[in-house]
Coordinates of C-alpha atoms in Angstrom, one line a residue:
X224 CA 13.2 31.9 250.0
X225 CA 11.6 35.7 249.4
X226 CA 12.3 37.8 252.0
X227 CA 9.7 38.9 254.2
X228 CA 7.5 42.1 253.8
X229 CA 7.9 45.3 255.4
X230 CA 5.7 47.3 257.9
X231 CA 6.7 51.0 258.1
X232 CA 5.8 53.1 260.6
X233 CA 5.4 57.0 260.0
X234 CA 5.5 58.5 263.1
X235 CA 8.0 56.2 265.4
X236 CA 8.4 58.3 267.7
X237 CA 5.2 59.6 268.8
X238 CA 2.2 58.2 270.6
X239 CA 0.2 55.8 268.7
X240 CA 3.7 55.2 266.9
X241 CA 5.4 54.2 270.0
X242 CA 2.6 52.0 270.5
X243 CA 2.5 50.7 267.0
X244 CA 5.8 49.4 267.6
X245 CA 5.2 48.1 271.1
X246 CA 2.2 46.2 269.9
X247 CA 1.7 42.1 271.2
X248 CA -0.1 42.5 267.8
X249 CA 3.0 42.8 265.9
X250 CA 3.7 39.9 263.2
X251 CA 6.7 37.6 264.0
X252 CA 7.2 37.1 260.1
X253 CA 7.5 41.0 259.1
X254 CA 9.7 43.3 259.3
X255 CA 8.7 46.5 260.7
X256 CA 10.3 49.5 260.3
X257 CA 10.4 52.9 262.3
X258 CA 10.6 56.4 260.6
X259 CA 11.0 59.1 263.1
X260 CA 11.2 63.1 262.3
X261 CA 14.6 62.3 262.1
X262 CA 14.1 59.8 259.4
X263 CA 11.8 60.8 257.2
X264 CA 10.0 64.6 256.7
X265 CA 6.9 63.9 255.0
X266 CA 6.3 67.3 253.8
X267 CA 8.9 66.8 251.2
X268 CA 8.5 64.6 248.6
X269 CA 12.2 64.2 247.8
X270 CA 12.1 62.7 252.2
X271 CA 9.5 60.5 251.6
X272 CA 11.5 59.0 248.3
X273 CA 14.8 58.4 250.1
X274 CA 12.9 57.4 253.1
X275 CA 11.0 54.7 250.9
X276 CA 13.8 53.7 248.7
X277 CA 13.4 50.2 249.1
X278 CA 9.2 50.4 249.5
X279 CA 8.1 47.2 247.6
X280 CA 5.0 45.6 246.0
X281 CA 2.5 44.4 248.7
X282 CA 4.5 46.3 252.1
X283 CA 2.4 48.4 253.9
X284 CA 2.9 52.0 255.4
X285 CA 1.2 52.8 258.3
X286 CA 1.3 56.8 258.5
X287 CA 0.7 58.3 262.4
X288 CA 2.4 61.4 261.8
X289 CA 0.7 64.3 262.5
X290 CA 0.5 68.1 263.4
X291 CA -1.6 67.6 266.8
X292 CA -1.2 70.6 267.8
X293 CA -5.1 71.8 267.6
X294 CA -4.6 75.1 269.0
X295 CA -1.4 76.1 267.3
X296 CA -2.8 74.8 264.1
X297 CA -4.8 77.7 264.2
X298 CA -1.2 80.5 263.9
X299 CA 0.8 77.8 261.8
X300 CA -1.8 77.0 259.4
X301 CA 1.3 76.4 256.6
X302 CA 2.9 74.2 259.0
X303 CA -0.5 72.2 260.2
X304 CA -1.3 71.7 255.9
X305 CA 2.3 70.8 255.1
X306 CA 2.3 68.0 257.5
X307 CA -1.2 67.0 257.8
X308 CA -2.0 67.6 253.8
X309 CA 1.2 67.1 251.8
X310 CA 2.3 64.7 254.1
X311 CA -0.4 61.8 253.1
X312 CA 0.0 62.8 249.4
X313 CA 3.6 62.4 249.4
X314 CA 3.3 59.3 250.9
X315 CA 0.0 57.9 248.9
X316 CA 2.4 59.2 245.9
X317 CA 5.2 56.3 246.8
X318 CA 2.4 53.2 248.0
X319 CA 0.7 54.0 244.3
X320 CA 4.2 53.7 242.4
X321 CA 5.4 50.7 244.7
X322 CA 1.9 48.9 244.4
X323 CA 2.2 49.1 248.4
X324 CA -0.6 49.9 250.7
X325 CA -1.3 52.7 253.0
X326 CA -2.9 53.1 256.1
X327 CA -3.4 56.5 257.3
X328 CA -4.4 57.8 260.6
X329 CA -7.3 60.7 260.8
X330 CA -9.5 62.2 263.2
X331 CA -13.3 63.0 264.4
X332 CA -11.7 66.8 263.7
X333 CA -13.0 66.4 259.8
X334 CA -16.5 66.7 261.4
X335 CA -17.6 70.3 261.6
X336 CA -20.8 71.7 262.5
X337 CA -23.6 71.3 260.1
X338 CA -25.0 74.2 259.3
X339 CA -28.7 72.6 257.6
X340 CA -30.6 69.6 258.5
X341 CA -30.8 68.0 262.0
X342 CA -27.7 71.1 263.0
X343 CA -25.8 69.4 265.2
X344 CA -24.5 66.0 265.0
X345 CA -26.6 63.9 268.1
X346 CA -25.8 60.2 266.9
X347 CA -22.2 58.1 266.7
X348 CA -20.8 59.6 263.2
X349 CA -20.7 57.0 259.9
X350 CA -17.8 57.8 257.6
X351 CA -20.9 58.7 255.3
X352 CA -22.0 62.0 257.2
X353 CA -19.1 63.8 256.0
X354 CA -21.1 66.3 254.4
X355 CA -20.2 69.2 252.2
X356 CA -22.1 71.4 254.5
X357 CA -20.6 70.5 257.3
X358 CA -16.4 71.5 256.4
X359 CA -14.3 71.3 259.9
X360 CA -14.4 74.0 262.5
X361 CA -10.6 74.6 262.6
X362 CA -6.8 74.5 260.8
X363 CA -6.6 71.1 262.4
X364 CA -9.1 69.4 261.3
X365 CA -9.3 71.1 257.7
X366 CA -5.5 70.3 257.2
X367 CA -6.7 66.7 258.4
X368 CA -9.4 66.6 255.6
X369 CA -7.2 67.6 252.9
X370 CA -5.1 64.9 253.7
X371 CA -7.8 62.5 253.3
X372 CA -8.5 63.9 250.3
X373 CA -5.3 64.2 248.7
X374 CA -3.8 60.6 249.7
X375 CA -7.0 59.4 248.0
X376 CA -6.5 61.4 244.6
X377 CA -3.1 60.3 244.7
X378 CA -3.5 56.8 246.3
X379 CA -7.0 55.2 245.5
X380 CA -6.5 52.1 246.9
X381 CA -5.4 54.0 250.2
X382 CA -7.5 53.3 253.9
X383 CA -8.3 56.3 256.0
X384 CA -8.5 55.0 259.5
X385 CA -10.6 57.6 261.3
X386 CA -10.2 58.3 265.4
X387 CA -10.5 60.4 268.9
X388 CA -9.2 61.6 272.0
X389 CA -6.4 58.9 272.0
X390 CA -4.6 58.7 275.4
X391 CA -1.4 56.4 277.0
X392 CA -2.4 57.9 280.2
X393 CA 1.8 57.1 281.2
X394 CA 4.6 59.4 281.1
X395 CA 6.3 60.9 279.6
X396 CA 3.4 60.8 277.1
X397 CA 1.6 64.4 277.6
X398 CA -2.1 63.8 276.9
X399 CA -5.3 64.4 278.5
X400 CA -5.3 60.8 280.9
X401 CA -2.0 61.9 281.9
X402 CA -2.7 65.3 282.7
X403 CA -5.3 64.4 285.0
X404 CA -3.3 61.7 286.7
X405 CA -1.2 64.6 287.7
X406 CA -3.7 67.1 288.4
X407 CA -4.8 65.0 290.5
X408 CA -2.1 64.5 293.3
X409 CA -1.3 68.3 292.8
X410 CA -4.8 69.9 293.3
X411 CA -7.7 69.7 295.7
X412 CA -10.1 70.4 293.0
X413 CA -10.3 70.8 288.9
X414 CA -12.4 72.5 286.5
X415 CA -13.4 70.7 283.2
X416 CA -15.4 70.5 280.0
X417 CA -18.7 68.9 280.5
X418 CA -20.5 69.9 277.0
X419 CA -18.0 68.0 274.5
X420 CA -18.7 64.5 274.2
X421 CA -16.7 61.8 271.9
X422 CA -14.9 59.0 272.3
X423 CA -11.7 58.1 273.8
X424 CA -9.4 55.6 272.5
X425 CA -6.3 54.1 274.4
X426 CA -3.6 54.2 272.0
X427 CA -2.2 50.9 272.3
X428 CA -5.6 49.0 271.2
X429 CA -5.8 51.1 268.2
X430 CA -2.5 50.0 267.5
X431 CA -3.7 46.5 267.8
X432 CA -6.6 47.5 265.4
X433 CA -4.4 48.7 263.2
X434 CA -1.9 46.2 263.0
X435 CA -5.6 43.3 262.3
X436 CA -6.0 45.8 259.1
X437 CA -1.9 45.8 258.3
X438 CA -1.9 41.8 258.5
X439 CA -4.9 41.6 256.4
X440 CA -3.3 43.7 253.5
X441 CA -0.2 42.0 253.8
X442 CA -2.0 38.9 253.5
X443 CA -3.3 40.7 249.6
X444 CA -6.5 42.1 250.8
X445 CA -6.7 46.1 250.0
X446 CA -10.1 47.1 251.2
X447 CA -10.2 49.0 248.3
X448 CA -9.8 52.6 249.9
X449 CA -12.3 52.4 252.4
X450 CA -13.1 55.3 255.4
X451 CA -13.1 53.5 258.2
X452 CA -13.7 54.7 262.2
X453 CA -11.6 52.9 264.8
X454 CA -12.4 53.7 268.6
X455 CA -12.7 51.9 272.2
X456 CA -16.3 51.7 272.3
X457 CA -18.5 54.1 274.1
X458 CA -18.7 57.7 274.5
X459 CA -17.9 60.5 277.3
X460 CA -17.4 63.9 277.8
X461 CA -14.0 65.3 279.1
X462 CA -15.7 65.7 282.4
X463 CA -16.4 61.8 282.4
X464 CA -13.2 61.0 281.5
X465 CA -11.7 63.2 284.2
X466 CA -14.0 61.6 286.7
X467 CA -13.2 57.8 285.6
X468 CA -9.0 58.6 285.8
X469 CA -10.1 59.8 289.6
X470 CA -12.0 56.6 290.2
X471 CA -9.1 54.3 289.1
X472 CA -6.9 56.2 291.6
X473 CA -8.8 55.8 294.2
X474 CA -9.8 59.8 294.1
X475 CA -13.1 61.4 294.6
X476 CA -14.0 61.9 291.3
X477 CA -16.1 64.9 292.9
X478 CA -13.2 66.8 293.4
X479 CA -13.7 67.2 289.0
X480 CA -15.6 70.0 288.7
X481 CA -18.2 70.8 285.6
X482 CA -17.8 73.6 283.5
X483 CA -19.2 74.9 280.1
X484 CA -16.6 75.2 277.0
X485 CA -17.9 79.2 277.2
X486 CA -16.1 79.2 280.7
X487 CA -13.0 77.6 279.2
X488 CA -12.0 79.3 275.8
X489 CA -9.6 77.9 273.7
X490 CA -7.9 79.2 270.6
X491 CA -9.8 76.7 268.3
X492 CA -13.3 76.0 268.8
X493 CA -13.9 71.8 269.8
X494 CA -16.5 70.2 268.4
X495 CA -19.4 69.2 270.8
X496 CA -20.0 66.2 269.5
X497 CA -17.6 64.0 267.8
X498 CA -18.8 60.6 268.6
X499 CA -17.6 57.9 266.1
X500 CA -19.1 54.8 265.4
X501 CA -17.4 51.9 264.9
X502 CA -19.9 50.4 262.5
X503 CA -17.4 51.0 259.7
X504 CA -14.2 48.9 261.4
X505 CA -16.6 46.5 262.1
X506 CA -18.6 45.9 258.8
X507 CA -15.3 45.3 257.2
X508 CA -14.7 42.3 259.9
X509 CA -12.1 43.7 262.2
X510 CA -12.4 43.0 266.2
X511 CA -13.9 46.1 267.7
X512 CA -12.3 47.7 270.0
X513 CA -13.5 47.2 273.8
X514 CA -14.9 49.3 275.9
X515 CA -12.6 52.4 277.0
X516 CA -13.4 52.1 280.8
X517 CA -11.7 48.8 280.7
X518 CA -8.3 50.6 278.4
X519 CA -8.6 53.2 280.5
X520 CA -8.0 50.9 284.0
X521 CA -5.1 49.2 282.3
X522 CA -3.5 52.4 280.6
X523 CA -3.8 53.5 284.3
X524 CA -2.4 50.4 286.0
X525 CA -5.6 49.0 287.5
X526 CA -7.2 45.1 287.0
X527 CA -10.2 45.0 284.4
X528 CA -13.4 44.6 285.4
X529 CA -14.9 41.3 284.9

């Protein structure tokens, strides 16, 4: 009797990794191995080979590990590139050697601001919109893009799933929604940037989608080295998202005051527009993720609409 296939979740202690392990979509007929940073150092090829020594033909590796401190990456370039670029390359080398499948989670930050053509993105971004004249504006984004390219070179069958603005909304996770939830109870008013627009994405919904992809791979479909975008449906500014949090909590959303990026400077520039189109995800045959406001209500423990 054949032993079950194994799905390795890299970054198991992180926001997305935890959601992957807790997902209701986890198949009952596979072995799931969660690997934390104490179990595997993806920046070290030797560590990757050791931790994945039992990787077999047909197994799946989901890389949810990343250096995600966008501002910190500006002064920790070597660390960011070691984790975000060398890490995916090392994992891809291991999956290619074992004839296993690799799912690598990437980010909207790989899109920089175009310097030619239409100048600024103004419609939801497709994977094909990544252009040579629009290299990432941040070390974080550049290191993630380098990781995508290094992974593709080491394992042409690996699949990149780009996502954005991931939130869980519940402590102890520290994300934007959790922060807004806390600040609602601490301050009469808060000020939030209103000229950056993106795709809020609920980690458990993304995790369910990644499991759908993993199951497809376990069934023998490789998806041929594709790049897809997976986010909850809809778009928002940070101010929109903060006001939605207040509304779900029963607080007055007008307590959230809008400001410009210039009024709230950060060490790393944020993209003014990085809404990801989910057409590539849907065209690959996967279930669309629901609207982000409904996901937010779940995150905050409120009944969903409809």
